[in-house]
Coordinates of C-alpha atoms in Angstrom, one line a residue:
X272 CA 48.0 -18.4 -4.1
X273 CA 45.6 -21.1 -2.8
X274 CA 45.0 -24.5 -4.5
X275 CA 41.8 -23.6 -6.2
X276 CA 43.4 -20.4 -7.7
X277 CA 46.3 -22.5 -8.9
X278 CA 43.9 -25.0 -10.6
X279 CA 42.1 -22.1 -12.3
X280 CA 45.5 -21.1 -13.8
X281 CA 45.6 -24.5 -15.6
X282 CA 42.6 -23.5 -17.7
X283 CA 41.3 -27.0 -17.5
X284 CA 37.9 -28.1 -16.1
X285 CA 37.8 -29.6 -12.6
X286 CA 35.1 -30.3 -10.0
X287 CA 35.4 -29.9 -6.3
X288 CA 33.5 -31.8 -3.6
X289 CA 34.0 -31.3 0.1
X290 CA 33.6 -33.8 3.0
X291 CA 34.9 -33.4 6.5
X292 CA 36.9 -36.3 7.9
X293 CA 38.1 -36.5 11.4
X294 CA 40.3 -39.1 13.3
X295 CA 41.9 -36.9 16.0
X296 CA 40.8 -36.0 19.5
X297 CA 43.2 -33.6 21.2
X298 CA 46.8 -34.6 20.4
X299 CA 46.2 -38.3 19.4
X300 CA 44.5 -40.2 16.7
X301 CA 41.4 -42.1 17.9
X302 CA 41.8 -44.8 15.3
X303 CA 38.2 -44.2 14.3
X304 CA 37.1 -42.2 11.3
X305 CA 34.2 -39.7 11.3
X306 CA 32.9 -38.5 8.0
X307 CA 30.5 -35.5 7.8
X308 CA 28.7 -35.1 4.5
X309 CA 27.9 -37.7 1.8
X310 CA 30.4 -39.5 -0.3
X311 CA 29.8 -38.1 -3.8
X312 CA 29.3 -40.1 -7.0
X313 CA 32.7 -40.0 -8.7
X314 CA 32.1 -42.9 -11.1
X315 CA 34.7 -42.9 -13.8
X316 CA 36.5 -39.8 -12.6
X317 CA 40.2 -39.3 -11.6
X318 CA 40.1 -38.1 -8.0
X319 CA 42.7 -36.2 -6.0
X320 CA 42.2 -36.2 -2.2
X321 CA 43.5 -32.9 -0.8
X322 CA 44.8 -33.5 2.7
X323 CA 46.2 -31.0 5.2
X324 CA 48.7 -33.3 6.9
X325 CA 49.7 -36.9 6.4
X326 CA 50.8 -38.3 9.8
X327 CA 50.0 -41.9 10.7
X328 CA 47.9 -42.4 7.6
X329 CA 44.9 -43.5 9.7
X330 CA 42.5 -41.1 8.1
X331 CA 43.4 -42.0 4.5
X332 CA 43.8 -45.7 5.2
X333 CA 40.1 -45.7 6.2
X334 CA 38.8 -43.1 3.7
X335 CA 40.4 -44.4 0.4
X336 CA 38.7 -47.8 0.6
X337 CA 35.3 -46.1 1.4
X338 CA 35.8 -43.8 -1.6
X339 CA 36.9 -46.6 -3.8
X340 CA 33.8 -48.7 -3.0
X341 CA 31.1 -46.1 -2.7
X342 CA 32.2 -43.5 -5.3
X343 CA 33.4 -45.9 -8.0
X344 CA 36.2 -43.4 -8.9
X345 CA 38.5 -44.3 -11.9
X346 CA 41.6 -43.5 -9.9
X347 CA 42.4 -41.9 -6.5
X348 CA 45.6 -40.0 -5.7
X349 CA 46.6 -38.0 -2.6
X350 CA 47.9 -34.4 -2.4
X351 CA 49.0 -33.2 1.1
X352 CA 50.3 -29.9 2.3
X353 CA 52.4 -31.5 5.0
X354 CA 53.9 -34.9 5.8
X355 CA 55.5 -35.7 9.2
X356 CA 59.0 -37.1 9.2
X357 CA 60.9 -39.3 11.6
X358 CA 64.7 -39.7 11.3
X359 CA 64.4 -37.3 8.2
X360 CA 62.1 -39.8 6.4
X361 CA 58.4 -39.3 5.8
X362 CA 56.5 -41.4 8.3
X363 CA 53.2 -43.2 8.0
X364 CA 52.2 -46.3 9.9
X365 CA 49.4 -47.4 7.5
X366 CA 51.5 -47.5 4.3
X367 CA 49.5 -44.6 2.8
X368 CA 51.5 -42.5 0.4
X369 CA 50.9 -39.1 -1.2
X370 CA 51.8 -38.5 -4.8
X371 CA 52.0 -34.7 -4.2
X372 CA 53.6 -33.3 -1.1
X373 CA 54.1 -29.6 -0.1
X374 CA 56.4 -29.7 2.9
X375 CA 57.7 -32.1 5.5
X376 CA 57.5 -31.2 9.2
X377 CA 59.1 -32.6 12.3
X378 CA 57.2 -35.3 14.3
X379 CA 55.5 -32.7 16.5
X380 CA 51.8 -31.6 16.7
X381 CA 51.4 -28.7 14.4
X382 CA 48.7 -26.0 14.2
X383 CA 47.7 -23.1 12.0
X384 CA 47.0 -22.6 8.3
X385 CA 43.8 -24.7 8.7
X386 CA 45.3 -27.3 11.1
X387 CA 43.6 -27.2 14.5
X388 CA 43.9 -28.5 18.1
X389 CA 40.4 -29.2 19.4
X390 CA 39.0 -26.7 16.9
X391 CA 41.4 -23.9 18.0
X392 CA 44.3 -22.2 16.1
X393 CA 43.0 -23.1 12.7
X394 CA 43.0 -19.4 11.7
X395 CA 46.8 -18.8 12.3
X396 CA 48.4 -17.8 9.1
X397 CA 51.5 -20.0 9.5
X398 CA 52.2 -23.5 10.6
X399 CA 53.5 -23.8 14.2
X400 CA 54.4 -26.5 16.7
X401 CA 51.9 -26.2 19.5
X402 CA 53.3 -25.4 23.0
X403 CA 52.1 -26.8 26.3
X404 CA 50.6 -23.3 27.0
X405 CA 48.6 -23.6 23.7
X406 CA 47.4 -27.1 24.8
X407 CA 46.4 -25.9 28.2
X408 CA 44.5 -22.8 26.9
X409 CA 40.8 -22.8 27.7
X410 CA 38.5 -20.7 25.7
X411 CA 36.9 -18.1 28.0
X412 CA 33.2 -18.6 28.5
X413 CA 30.7 -15.7 28.1
X414 CA 28.3 -16.4 31.0
X415 CA 26.1 -13.4 30.3

């Protein structure tokens, strides 16, 4: 069951809005945030940001202040499918926390189930640690 199906089971009204936020190039965070789409007007609403993975916290540490200022949300919480751990503890460098966490994963670069490496592997049905072979893979070009 996906998140939207689970929300429908609650039989309570909710509204969804999508924006695409990116802070990674290859295996590393750029430290910069790119937002595609417009920040919605969420004035007076309780907001849950649904994140795929909470790693360094760079993305959310930039996004939350933008949403707070531009959307005028009543409250903002974070729900993440995955959180990276170091020494068996969840790890974020930017002091961003998630109220709702699905699973913790080792401190490796993971792909699949919507997580990508340079736009590849997003369609894998499970979460995997990417191998060097997966990193080195080059998409064949159709030069016809």
